[in-house]
Amino acid sequence: MSRFFDTKIEFLKGVGPQKAALLNQELGIFTYGDLVQHYPFRYEDRSKFFKIRDLHQDLENVQIIAKVMRVELVGTGKRRLVAHVADETGEMEMTWFKGIQWIQKKLPPGAVYIFFGKPAQFGRKWSIAHPEMEPLSQSAEKRNSFQPVYSTTEKLRARFLDSRGISKIMEQLIQVCLPHIQETLPQDLLQQYQLIGKQDAVREIHFPTDPARLQRARKRLKFEEFFFLQLRLLKMKVTRTEKYRGQLLENTELLKDFYENHIPFELTGAQKRVIREAYQDMKSGKQMNRLIQGDVGSGKTMVAFICMLIAISSGAQACLMAPTEILANQHFEGLKEYADMMGISIALLTGSVKKSARKGIHEGLESGELKILIGTHALLEDVVQFQNLGLAIVDEQHRFGVAQRAKLWAKNENFYPHVLVMTATPIPRTLAMTLYGDLDVSVIDELPAGRKPIQTVHRYDKDRLKVFGFINQEVQKGRQVYIVYPLIEESEKLNLKNLMDGYESIARAFPNYLLSIVHGGMKADAKDYEMQRFVKGETKIMVATTVIEVGVNVPNASVMVIENAERFGLSQLHQLRGRVGRGAEQSYCILMSKYELSKDSRVRLETMVRTNDGFEIADVDLKLRGPGDLMGTQQSGITDLLIADLSKDAPILTLARDAAQQVLANDPNLSQPENAPILRQVRQQKKSAVNWSRIS
Ligand code: ADP
Ligand code: MG
């Protein structure tokens, strides 16, 4: 868009300084450009009218034609304006709490209006608060069945900038600005993907003429938004692979030795594939930046270890960073077993490692004698210097911030280390393409053979005795049980109380079993002590808050009970469930909830009962919550899309990504004349504030 779009909106006819100030404050709209991109978020069928008699509870917004009978101010202090209105089927009320003086003038008895809003019933009377209104006489022109609905605020509404008011100024804007709108996509792309021109699309999105054309307008604008996003991400990836050389890690001697002599199980096909993909990167001469997605239990740790072996036999060192001390410990113990078999030195570095021990670790790293370092973010500290760090692995990626990961990069002066990021939070493909658009993604989409799928059931609180009976049976068989309580964000105290109450009732129900308890308020070593007792099988039941959510591996634990399951998000439930089903025994997940559930809670619990597939669950989650809530998306800012929706527009996203790839492949610098519109738009966007710094 050109300079013209930097014009301040106060200069638009019908706006002026006061309304402009409000639009600035309330919606962040400052310029013509901002306003023209304030797309409607929905369209309403305004060809339908309701009779007052036909109103009922389940209606969203409705239109009613009614005559003003009388108007009164009700209440003392904070008063409200009530207009009693009627049509031939009955009477109802329209009420205002703000902007009363303004409105009152517009409501002489006998005036007939089209009122629009969501009806609510008080006693037997229907009423609409702050309806939109329009004199019937003015709307004699044919009613459009697709009225745009713009987001607005109470304050704006009080100044007649409701959706309709915004539409009015939009009309002005479109008149003056349409000729200035430049095409941003080349002709051949428009043709190939059957997209309409930008001007048409913008007009149609604000003033739709018919459903089919509106659809095409939306598709065009969504495509454009995704296209430029993908272009930017792909460009970042190209820059990275061109700029950052990688250390050659291609020796597989240790890997072969391990594979032939020590590996305790056959790798799954998916593990093998992912190892191959990483190996290709590590010997490519370019820096690897790869995300490994694998559902809980899919065996990411073994993949990590084998990649480490490649690094080590090629003369480099490797490190693995985990988000919590418990996890780091567990990785250390697991990997130490393998490392010892191979005669490879390995050490653990966490906040609780003693100073004296640290010194030895630091020295070992600098001399290159120490080959593998496992740890928490303690290993990011500046004193931790490697002789030659070749591979840095980050487990459970979403717990780490961008800046922390960037620090890893700085651990090798000659080459950036190859980076593997492992996450058990499955991200739907569409989101991965965007969120990690500049990374390469590998997926471990297969669980080790012989795992029995976890059986999941949903039980109400009243069934608790039966559930306890079941727990008892399982413990009798020699198994262990997790019982997890939710974290209630508002109240640390309430959390603890909940947990302690639960703990006591469990202690009472199972007087003969030893219990462990772990929660966020405990010191790290106390937590660890309790965890270890459970890991060793000394305690039979682990009562905990969600601190055990990530990564902990106790194969003998076969029952996961989640209390107040309705309070957990889907991905969290799935993570928790992943703590069981790691051994050969049949495992169970029991979701406890109260009886009354919101619609979303019900969908979440039903989804958990229906499927064990992390990707399916992630898809449902994305639909329920929208992408903005997913881990990590906020910080990257890439979900601030104007019109496209990552959860719903996957097909368009795929097309746009293909298109961006095609364009960059043919013309990496966008220097060919036909791509001039793209280049212009890219430059335009660069000027705007978004910071597209590295995501990983
Ligand atoms: P996650 O991907 O959740 O990190 P882990 O790496 O902790 O999973 O692996 C879960 C369990 O499965 C571990 O006990 C591990 O030893 C075991 N495991 C991993 N790969 C295989 C395999 N190919 N066959 C059998 N067991 C495996
Ligand atoms: Mg893991």
XYZ file of C-alpha atoms and ligand atoms in Angstrom:
724
model
C 0.000 0.000 0.000
C 1.193 3.441 -0.794
C 1.803 6.597 1.187
C -1.839 7.462 0.779
C -2.654 4.841 3.369
C -0.612 6.624 5.994
C -3.187 9.416 5.988
C -4.644 9.939 9.455
C -8.256 8.840 9.742
C -9.367 12.123 11.223
C -9.149 13.507 7.686
C -11.751 11.058 6.480
C -15.180 12.573 5.929
C -17.455 11.697 8.823
C -14.645 10.950 11.270
C -12.995 14.096 12.630
C -10.604 14.466 15.556
C -12.870 13.157 18.340
C -13.929 9.966 16.688
C -10.418 9.526 15.392
C -9.063 9.706 18.929
C -11.552 7.070 20.032
C -10.720 4.789 17.136
C -7.031 5.172 18.014
C -7.584 4.271 21.614
C -10.156 1.578 21.288
C -9.162 -0.288 18.163
C -5.659 0.905 17.406
C -6.859 2.392 14.146
C -4.765 5.424 13.213
C -4.539 5.562 9.460
C -6.509 4.814 6.326
C -4.424 1.694 6.050
C -5.443 0.517 9.516
C -9.084 1.176 8.835
C -9.240 -0.506 5.478
C -7.755 -3.607 7.095
C -10.322 -3.590 9.873
C -12.092 -6.463 8.181
C -15.524 -7.584 9.319
C -15.199 -10.619 11.552
C -18.529 -11.999 10.499
C -21.533 -11.299 8.296
C -25.109 -11.249 9.314
C -28.224 -12.003 7.447
C -30.124 -8.749 7.639
C -32.908 -9.755 5.317
C -34.709 -11.556 8.152
C -36.907 -9.900 10.764
C -38.308 -11.329 13.969
C -41.670 -10.715 15.567
C -41.557 -9.997 19.282
C -43.840 -12.969 19.971
C -41.377 -15.335 18.316
C -38.337 -14.451 20.427
C -36.781 -17.330 22.341
C -33.762 -18.161 24.491
C -31.424 -19.567 21.896
C -31.288 -16.626 19.554
C -28.162 -14.699 18.797
C -28.644 -11.240 17.323
C -32.036 -10.533 15.803
C -33.681 -7.709 13.913
C -37.026 -6.371 15.027
C -39.149 -3.647 13.485
C -40.924 -1.837 16.308
C -42.554 1.449 17.205
C -41.468 3.526 20.202
C -44.354 3.737 22.730
C -42.759 5.595 25.613
C -39.333 6.228 27.048
C -38.322 6.442 30.712
C -35.291 6.771 32.905
C -35.138 4.018 35.498
C -33.172 3.767 38.746
C -31.398 6.274 40.901
C -27.697 7.021 40.741
C -26.635 4.902 37.830
C -29.655 5.258 35.632
C -30.683 3.466 32.532
C -32.835 4.531 29.664
C -35.674 2.204 28.786
C -37.652 2.487 25.581
C -40.870 0.480 25.528
C -41.466 -0.597 21.965
C -44.086 -2.709 20.259
C -44.951 -4.486 17.050
C -48.295 -6.053 16.212
C -47.421 -9.212 18.188
C -46.274 -7.771 21.498
C -44.148 -5.388 23.531
C -40.543 -5.360 24.634
C -37.834 -3.063 25.969
C -34.705 -1.534 24.573
C -32.246 -0.354 27.238
C -29.174 1.854 27.373
C -26.752 2.399 30.205
C -24.481 4.807 28.394
C -24.899 7.617 25.923
C -28.381 8.158 27.317
C -28.764 11.796 26.332
C -27.814 11.155 22.768
C -30.183 8.271 22.382
C -33.112 9.848 24.149
C -33.355 12.536 21.486
C -33.708 9.901 18.820
C -36.679 8.181 20.416
C -39.796 10.325 20.066
C -42.991 8.294 20.627
C -44.287 6.935 17.368
C -40.879 6.587 15.697
C -40.390 3.265 13.956
C -36.967 1.650 13.983
C -35.219 -1.472 13.000
C -33.591 -2.610 16.252
C -30.797 -5.106 16.218
C -29.161 -7.022 19.064
C -29.230 -10.067 21.281
C -32.509 -10.490 23.133
C -32.554 -11.489 26.792
C -35.528 -12.259 28.987
C -36.120 -10.656 32.369
C -39.185 -12.116 34.021
C -41.576 -12.359 31.112
C -40.274 -9.287 29.314
C -37.823 -9.401 26.437
C -35.205 -6.766 26.238
C -32.172 -5.837 24.168
C -29.355 -3.836 25.725
C -27.651 -1.250 23.536
C -29.306 -2.318 20.306
C -28.127 -1.011 16.995
C -30.915 1.037 15.513
C -31.859 2.558 12.233
C -35.016 4.432 11.245
C -37.205 2.194 9.139
C -37.744 4.904 6.552
C -34.000 5.138 5.798
C -33.611 1.516 5.077
C -36.149 1.348 2.334
C -33.432 0.256 -0.057
C -33.157 -3.463 -0.484
C -31.747 -5.200 2.543
C -28.502 -6.873 1.897
C -28.427 -10.405 3.148
C -24.752 -10.060 4.025
C -24.175 -7.231 6.431
C -20.623 -6.957 7.670
C -20.139 -7.097 11.407
C -17.137 -5.171 12.689
C -15.609 -5.542 16.079
C -16.167 -2.453 18.162
C -16.356 -1.482 21.840
C -18.843 -0.039 24.322
C -17.203 3.359 24.164
C -17.336 3.445 20.421
C -20.927 2.283 20.425
C -21.867 5.137 22.689
C -20.485 7.481 20.026
C -22.436 5.726 17.286
C -19.452 3.820 16.087
C -21.229 0.531 16.373
C -20.788 -1.977 13.586
C -23.167 -0.020 11.425
C -21.385 3.242 12.198
C -18.075 1.738 11.225
C -19.638 0.474 8.047
C -20.699 4.039 7.254
C -17.212 5.457 7.542
C -15.903 2.447 5.672
C -18.120 3.441 2.800
C -16.406 6.804 2.685
C -13.002 5.248 2.927
C -13.527 2.700 0.202
C -14.740 5.432 -2.137
C -11.588 7.461 -1.757
C -9.039 4.706 -1.322
C -9.978 2.015 -3.779
C -7.984 3.459 -6.694
C -4.893 3.619 -4.493
C -4.935 -0.060 -3.636
C -2.131 -1.782 -5.472
C -2.033 -5.378 -6.507
C 0.378 -7.347 -4.306
C 0.441 -10.624 -6.208
C 1.724 -11.220 -9.729
C -0.757 -11.963 -12.488
C 0.413 -15.509 -13.038
C -0.178 -16.390 -9.396
C -3.650 -14.862 -9.511
C -4.398 -17.007 -12.503
C -2.818 -20.172 -11.239
C -4.664 -20.047 -7.937
C -7.818 -18.475 -9.327
C -7.681 -15.440 -7.118
C -9.518 -12.179 -7.647
C -7.696 -8.849 -7.711
C -6.900 -6.973 -4.543
C -9.189 -4.018 -5.217
C -12.161 -6.250 -5.889
C -11.396 -8.280 -2.815
C -11.185 -5.281 -0.513
C -14.432 -3.805 -1.798
C -16.221 -7.107 -1.570
C -15.010 -7.878 1.927
C -16.516 -4.657 3.252
C -19.527 -4.466 0.965
C -20.365 -7.936 -0.198
C -22.584 -8.259 -3.222
C -23.266 -11.956 -3.042
C -22.097 -14.966 -1.036
C -20.002 -16.522 -3.778
C -18.093 -13.321 -4.451
C -17.618 -12.696 -0.767
C -16.141 -16.162 -0.522
C -13.681 -15.407 -3.289
C -12.749 -12.138 -1.643
C -12.038 -13.839 1.630
C -10.012 -16.530 -0.066
C -7.945 -13.951 -1.894
C -7.130 -11.958 1.242
C -6.373 -15.031 3.298
C -4.129 -16.373 0.587
C -2.257 -13.101 0.460
C -1.775 -13.016 4.189
C -0.455 -16.576 4.322
C 1.638 -16.066 1.215
C 3.646 -13.195 2.641
C 4.008 -14.934 5.963
C 5.344 -18.082 4.326
C 7.554 -16.106 2.025
C 9.185 -14.500 5.007
C 9.632 -17.774 6.860
C 11.045 -19.565 3.845
C 13.378 -16.688 3.217
C 14.646 -16.941 6.784
C 15.298 -20.604 6.254
C 17.227 -19.984 3.052
C 19.279 -17.297 4.756
C 20.037 -19.606 7.630
C 21.160 -22.511 5.485
C 23.259 -20.236 3.300
C 24.850 -18.302 6.096
C 25.458 -20.815 8.784
C 27.928 -23.474 7.933
C 27.740 -26.578 10.016
C 30.440 -28.792 11.365
C 30.754 -32.016 9.398
C 29.519 -34.797 11.634
C 29.542 -37.911 9.543
C 31.390 -40.636 11.370
C 29.085 -43.489 12.349
C 31.499 -45.860 14.057
C 30.073 -45.485 17.546
C 26.579 -45.698 16.164
C 27.374 -49.003 14.496
C 28.974 -50.377 17.632
C 25.967 -49.385 19.699
C 23.546 -50.698 17.156
C 25.272 -54.038 16.760
C 26.244 -54.712 20.345
C 24.260 -52.750 22.867
C 20.915 -51.413 21.756
C 18.239 -52.894 24.034
C 15.423 -52.969 21.497
C 14.738 -52.739 17.795
C 14.184 -49.145 16.679
C 10.831 -48.347 15.181
C 10.696 -47.431 11.513
C 9.885 -43.875 12.468
C 12.881 -43.609 14.782
C 15.153 -44.893 12.030
C 13.740 -42.429 9.537
C 14.171 -39.480 11.850
C 17.743 -40.485 12.688
C 18.477 -40.645 8.965
C 16.987 -37.195 8.468
C 19.112 -35.741 11.233
C 22.199 -37.525 9.939
C 21.664 -36.032 6.483
C 21.673 -32.598 8.095
C 24.691 -33.195 10.272
C 26.865 -34.258 7.376
C 25.534 -31.638 4.990
C 27.985 -28.904 5.845
C 25.091 -26.707 6.870
C 23.807 -26.081 10.324
C 20.994 -28.383 11.347
C 17.953 -26.779 12.872
C 15.482 -29.553 13.197
C 12.365 -30.034 15.229
C 11.450 -33.552 16.177
C 7.819 -34.003 16.988
C 6.946 -37.254 18.606
C 4.047 -38.215 20.757
C 4.717 -39.102 24.368
C 6.366 -42.488 24.547
C 7.461 -42.501 20.925
C 11.110 -42.870 21.951
C 12.653 -39.475 21.334
C 15.403 -40.031 23.876
C 16.910 -42.913 21.929
C 16.905 -40.826 18.769
C 18.711 -38.101 20.697
C 21.305 -40.521 21.993
C 22.068 -41.983 18.595
C 22.528 -38.515 17.141
C 24.918 -37.802 19.995
C 26.912 -40.871 19.040
C 27.347 -39.530 15.520
C 28.572 -36.222 16.930
C 30.999 -37.903 19.297
C 32.575 -40.301 16.860
C 33.058 -37.314 14.573
C 35.142 -35.661 17.267
C 32.570 -33.283 18.763
C 30.705 -33.029 22.048
C 26.967 -33.084 22.652
C 24.592 -31.691 25.214
C 20.965 -32.238 26.128
C 18.968 -29.590 27.917
C 15.761 -30.462 29.759
C 13.263 -28.051 31.293
C 13.236 -29.420 34.831
C 15.667 -30.972 37.225
C 13.609 -34.132 37.536
C 13.699 -34.612 33.808
C 17.372 -33.839 33.518
C 18.064 -36.433 36.210
C 15.995 -38.984 34.462
C 17.645 -38.398 31.121
C 21.005 -38.603 32.802
C 20.290 -41.886 34.480
C 18.802 -43.389 31.334
C 21.589 -42.248 29.044
C 24.380 -42.975 31.513
C 23.525 -46.629 31.256
C 24.093 -46.559 27.493
C 27.080 -44.247 27.684
C 28.775 -46.506 30.212
C 28.343 -49.512 27.944
C 30.097 -47.539 25.253
C 32.790 -46.111 27.493
C 31.684 -42.555 26.789
C 32.018 -39.962 29.530
C 28.801 -38.239 30.550
C 27.898 -35.761 33.289
C 24.881 -34.051 34.792
C 24.754 -30.315 35.412
C 21.804 -28.809 37.252
C 21.291 -26.072 39.781
C 21.791 -28.498 42.632
C 25.133 -29.907 41.499
C 27.782 -28.948 44.078
C 30.396 -26.360 43.295
C 33.271 -28.785 43.609
C 31.670 -31.198 41.155
C 30.975 -28.366 38.766
C 34.588 -27.480 38.522
C 35.421 -30.944 37.281
C 32.631 -30.759 34.756
C 33.780 -27.404 33.430
C 37.305 -28.690 33.034
C 36.181 -31.863 31.324
C 34.130 -29.865 28.863
C 36.947 -27.493 28.046
C 39.533 -30.186 27.597
C 37.109 -32.170 25.493
C 37.387 -35.213 27.715
C 33.761 -34.997 28.753
C 31.656 -35.938 25.758
C 28.054 -35.649 26.861
C 26.527 -33.078 29.145
C 22.951 -33.421 30.351
C 21.368 -30.586 32.278
C 18.846 -27.881 32.887
C 19.342 -24.274 31.900
C 22.340 -24.374 34.201
C 24.224 -25.451 31.117
C 23.508 -22.144 29.418
C 25.625 -20.249 31.922
C 28.640 -18.511 30.496
C 31.098 -20.493 32.586
C 30.028 -23.604 30.725
C 32.435 -23.740 27.793
C 32.901 -26.661 25.475
C 35.995 -27.626 23.613
C 33.852 -28.364 20.565
C 30.125 -28.551 20.974
C 28.762 -30.199 17.855
C 25.200 -31.028 18.763
C 22.821 -29.316 21.142
C 19.543 -31.038 21.899
C 16.652 -29.333 23.600
C 13.970 -31.536 25.089
C 10.356 -30.479 25.571
C 10.970 -27.337 23.668
C 7.972 -25.287 24.741
C 9.309 -24.730 28.223
C 12.218 -22.729 26.929
C 12.117 -19.186 25.699
C 13.528 -18.093 22.407
C 16.387 -16.237 24.027
C 17.513 -19.274 25.953
C 17.700 -21.352 22.846
C 19.637 -18.649 21.077
C 22.223 -18.853 23.841
C 22.922 -22.423 22.902
C 23.997 -21.246 19.515
C 26.758 -19.230 21.033
C 28.426 -22.221 22.650
C 30.725 -22.892 19.754
C 32.871 -20.136 18.282
C 33.750 -21.799 15.014
C 30.463 -23.293 14.006
C 27.041 -22.927 15.421
C 26.238 -26.306 16.915
C 23.670 -28.403 15.145
C 20.385 -28.040 16.966
C 17.729 -30.662 17.563
C 14.588 -29.566 19.314
C 12.355 -32.318 20.637
C 8.757 -31.741 21.517
C 5.998 -34.012 22.686
C 3.369 -31.392 22.084
C 2.107 -32.439 18.720
C 1.437 -29.437 16.599
C -0.959 -29.789 13.711
C 0.795 -29.604 10.390
C -0.649 -26.240 9.498
C 0.638 -24.689 12.635
C 4.019 -26.379 12.428
C 4.436 -25.030 8.921
C 4.000 -21.564 10.260
C 5.339 -21.665 13.750
C 8.428 -23.577 12.684
C 8.321 -22.501 9.087
C 12.030 -21.847 9.126
C 12.932 -25.130 10.785
C 12.946 -28.576 9.325
C 10.432 -30.845 10.932
C 10.684 -34.576 11.538
C 7.845 -36.589 12.952
C 8.074 -39.822 14.933
C 4.630 -41.066 14.100
C 4.891 -44.614 15.385
C 4.984 -46.042 18.879
C 7.291 -48.950 19.807
C 5.685 -52.301 19.112
C 3.939 -54.185 21.857
C 2.537 -51.144 23.593
C -1.051 -51.669 24.567
C -3.128 -48.573 23.910
C -4.049 -46.840 27.147
C -7.691 -47.295 28.082
C -9.273 -44.023 29.049
C -12.540 -43.579 30.902
C -14.447 -40.633 32.253
C -15.962 -40.959 35.745
C -17.960 -38.557 37.850
C -16.955 -37.670 41.371
C -19.760 -39.783 42.781
C -18.044 -42.901 41.404
C -14.987 -42.274 43.509
C -15.388 -45.379 45.660
C -15.386 -47.612 42.611
C -12.341 -45.832 41.292
C -10.543 -46.374 44.586
C -11.512 -50.032 44.388
C -9.929 -50.242 40.965
C -6.758 -48.506 42.144
C -6.530 -51.035 44.943
C -6.761 -53.947 42.512
C -3.993 -52.558 40.350
C -1.670 -51.927 43.276
C -2.365 -55.480 44.434
C -1.127 -56.630 41.036
C 2.088 -54.772 41.723
C 1.461 -51.632 39.708
C 1.836 -47.998 40.649
C -0.609 -45.138 40.347
C -0.486 -41.401 39.716
C -3.214 -39.180 41.094
C -2.959 -35.662 39.711
C -4.600 -32.462 40.897
C -5.000 -29.336 38.805
C -3.125 -26.126 39.361
C -5.527 -23.349 40.003
C -3.761 -20.288 38.816
C -5.416 -17.745 41.020
C -4.516 -19.348 44.262
C -1.359 -21.045 45.388
C -2.969 -21.683 48.757
C -6.056 -23.262 47.321
C -3.857 -25.514 45.234
C -2.048 -26.822 48.184
C -5.240 -27.252 50.143
C -6.837 -29.189 47.304
C -3.840 -31.374 47.031
C -3.558 -31.918 50.772
C -7.252 -32.736 51.105
C -6.865 -35.204 48.298
C -3.753 -36.642 49.843
C -5.498 -37.179 53.161
C -8.514 -38.873 51.649
C -6.222 -41.138 49.652
C -4.126 -41.885 52.721
C -7.330 -42.816 54.534
C -8.537 -44.997 51.674
C -5.202 -46.792 51.358
C -3.737 -47.027 54.847
C -1.462 -49.907 53.843
C 0.344 -48.273 50.934
C 3.174 -45.804 51.043
C 2.393 -42.600 49.177
C 4.556 -39.958 47.557
C 3.545 -36.354 47.232
C 5.061 -33.793 44.899
C 4.001 -30.222 44.286
C 5.384 -26.967 42.978
C 5.955 -25.439 46.390
C 8.493 -28.075 47.407
C 12.252 -27.581 47.302
C 13.956 -29.298 44.399
C 15.714 -31.899 46.520
C 12.561 -32.764 48.458
C 10.724 -33.186 45.185
C 13.472 -35.291 43.845
C 13.532 -37.475 46.929
C 9.820 -38.158 46.617
C 10.105 -38.810 42.898
C 12.932 -41.218 43.461
C 10.976 -43.187 46.034
C 8.248 -43.596 43.471
C 10.658 -44.424 40.657
C 12.200 -47.156 42.815
C 8.767 -48.558 43.548
C 8.932 -47.914 47.277
C 5.813 -45.803 47.171
C 2.799 -47.114 45.313
C 0.785 -43.982 44.741
C 2.086 -40.632 43.610
C -0.125 -37.705 44.541
C 0.937 -34.644 42.606
C 0.111 -31.454 40.846
C 0.994 -31.088 37.217
C 4.718 -30.916 37.968
C 4.918 -34.468 36.681
C 3.379 -33.479 33.392
C 6.498 -33.598 31.342
C 8.682 -36.527 30.478
C 8.917 -38.518 33.705
C 9.295 -42.200 32.952
C 8.154 -44.882 35.405
C 7.252 -47.944 33.322
C 5.650 -49.739 36.251
C 3.074 -46.988 36.737
C -0.028 -48.097 34.909
C -2.845 -45.943 36.240
C -3.234 -42.204 35.826
C -6.099 -40.633 37.724
C -6.727 -36.995 36.880
C -8.859 -35.115 39.372
C -10.995 -32.187 38.195
C -10.116 -33.223 34.697
C -12.497 -30.589 33.364
C -10.019 -27.956 34.457
C -7.217 -29.175 32.240
C -6.565 -28.275 28.648
C -6.519 -31.060 26.107
C -2.832 -31.096 25.427
C -2.131 -31.146 29.128
C -4.459 -34.095 29.644
C -2.702 -35.879 26.838
C 0.723 -35.151 28.298
C -0.371 -36.458 31.667
C -1.845 -39.580 30.203
C 1.472 -40.165 28.480
C 3.060 -40.829 31.864
C 1.471 -44.278 31.820
C 1.441 -46.911 29.110
C 5.227 -47.095 29.106
C 5.551 -50.684 30.221
C 4.217 -53.978 28.960
C 1.102 -53.921 31.167
C -2.309 -52.638 30.194
C -2.534 -49.035 31.387
C -5.486 -46.886 32.305
C -6.322 -43.219 32.478
C -9.271 -42.186 34.621
C -10.629 -38.703 34.141
C -12.590 -37.567 37.183
C -14.951 -34.638 36.904
C -17.971 -33.051 38.438
C -21.313 -33.747 36.815
C -22.081 -30.322 35.359
C -19.723 -29.637 32.498
C -19.378 -26.851 29.985
C -19.657 -27.792 26.350
C -15.934 -27.405 25.767
C -15.022 -29.482 28.812
C -17.275 -32.216 27.584
C -15.676 -32.195 24.148
C -12.233 -32.354 25.746
C -13.086 -35.333 27.922
C -14.861 -37.136 25.098
C -11.892 -36.594 22.830
C -9.557 -38.068 25.419
C -11.768 -41.117 25.805
C -12.086 -41.551 22.059
C -8.466 -41.346 20.949
C -4.826 -41.761 21.970
C -3.546 -40.008 18.879
C -1.691 -36.854 19.864
C -2.156 -35.241 16.484
C -5.880 -35.786 16.460
C -6.009 -34.331 19.940
C -3.942 -31.349 18.884
C -6.364 -30.718 16.048
C -9.372 -30.701 18.344
C -7.458 -28.493 20.721
C -6.659 -26.025 18.000
C -10.306 -25.873 17.027
C -11.461 -25.373 20.604
C -8.927 -22.785 21.588
C -7.736 -21.178 18.412
C -4.070 -20.935 17.616
C -3.394 -17.940 19.817
C -3.431 -20.100 22.908
C -1.145 -22.818 21.768
C 2.212 -22.977 23.404
C 4.769 -20.704 21.942
C 2.568 -18.982 19.449
C 2.128 -15.808 21.429
C 5.785 -15.080 21.706
C 6.429 -15.500 18.046
C 3.663 -13.112 17.127
C 2.911 -14.953 13.946
C -0.649 -15.668 14.813
C -1.616 -12.023 14.620
C -3.351 -12.643 11.364
C -5.926 -10.184 10.110
C -8.241 -12.486 8.294
C -6.704 -15.910 7.835
C -7.175 -18.470 10.571
C -4.567 -21.133 11.175
C -7.078 -23.542 12.616
C -9.606 -23.281 9.810
C -7.784 -22.281 6.676
C -5.288 -25.092 6.376
C -6.019 -25.737 2.697
C -5.364 -22.121 1.759
C -2.217 -22.126 3.879
C -0.917 -25.127 1.984
C -1.572 -23.445 -1.353
C 0.063 -20.247 -0.204
C 3.128 -22.071 1.012
C 3.448 -23.918 -2.281
C 3.135 -20.636 -4.112
C 5.764 -18.972 -1.950
C 8.109 -21.894 -2.471
C 7.596 -21.763 -6.201
C 8.236 -18.036 -6.369
C 11.416 -18.234 -4.295
C 12.702 -21.199 -6.267
C 12.382 -19.322 -9.561
C 13.418 -15.928 -8.342
C 15.150 -16.003 -4.945
C 15.792 -12.262 -4.856
C 12.421 -11.277 -6.288
C 14.240 -9.348 -8.955
C 12.217 -10.376 -11.980
C 9.749 -7.773 -13.237
C 6.695 -9.960 -12.800
C 7.481 -10.277 -9.103
C 7.713 -6.539 -8.581
C 4.378 -6.428 -6.721
C 5.682 -8.988 -4.249
C 8.898 -7.113 -3.670
C 7.024 -3.865 -3.112
C 4.783 -5.507 -0.534
C 7.694 -7.203 1.227
C 9.460 -3.860 1.559
C 6.288 -2.242 2.775
C 5.871 -4.886 5.461
C 9.475 -4.610 6.536
C 8.819 -1.024 7.458
C 6.017 -1.962 9.782
C 6.918 -2.768 13.313
C 6.792 -6.558 13.500
C 10.010 -8.081 14.640
C 10.679 -11.212 12.684
C 13.674 -12.278 14.622
C 14.704 -15.847 14.647
C 12.171 -18.227 16.107
C 14.606 -20.844 17.234
P 9.437 -39.804 24.742
O 9.365 -39.739 23.258
O 8.124 -39.559 25.388
O 10.548 -38.983 25.307
P 11.046 -41.953 25.727
O 12.237 -41.640 24.907
O 11.063 -41.587 27.161
O 9.747 -41.327 25.050
O 10.720 -43.491 25.539
C 9.682 -44.101 26.236
C 10.029 -45.517 26.593
O 10.075 -46.338 25.434
C 11.395 -45.664 27.230
O 11.292 -46.584 28.283
C 12.267 -46.180 26.109
O 13.333 -46.948 26.581
C 11.302 -47.034 25.339
N 11.617 -47.163 23.918
C 12.060 -46.207 23.079
N 12.192 -46.668 21.817
C 11.800 -47.958 21.854
C 11.704 -48.997 20.874
N 12.037 -48.789 19.603
N 11.240 -50.197 21.275
C 10.896 -50.417 22.561
N 10.972 -49.500 23.525
C 11.409 -48.272 23.195
Mg 10.962 -37.501 26.654
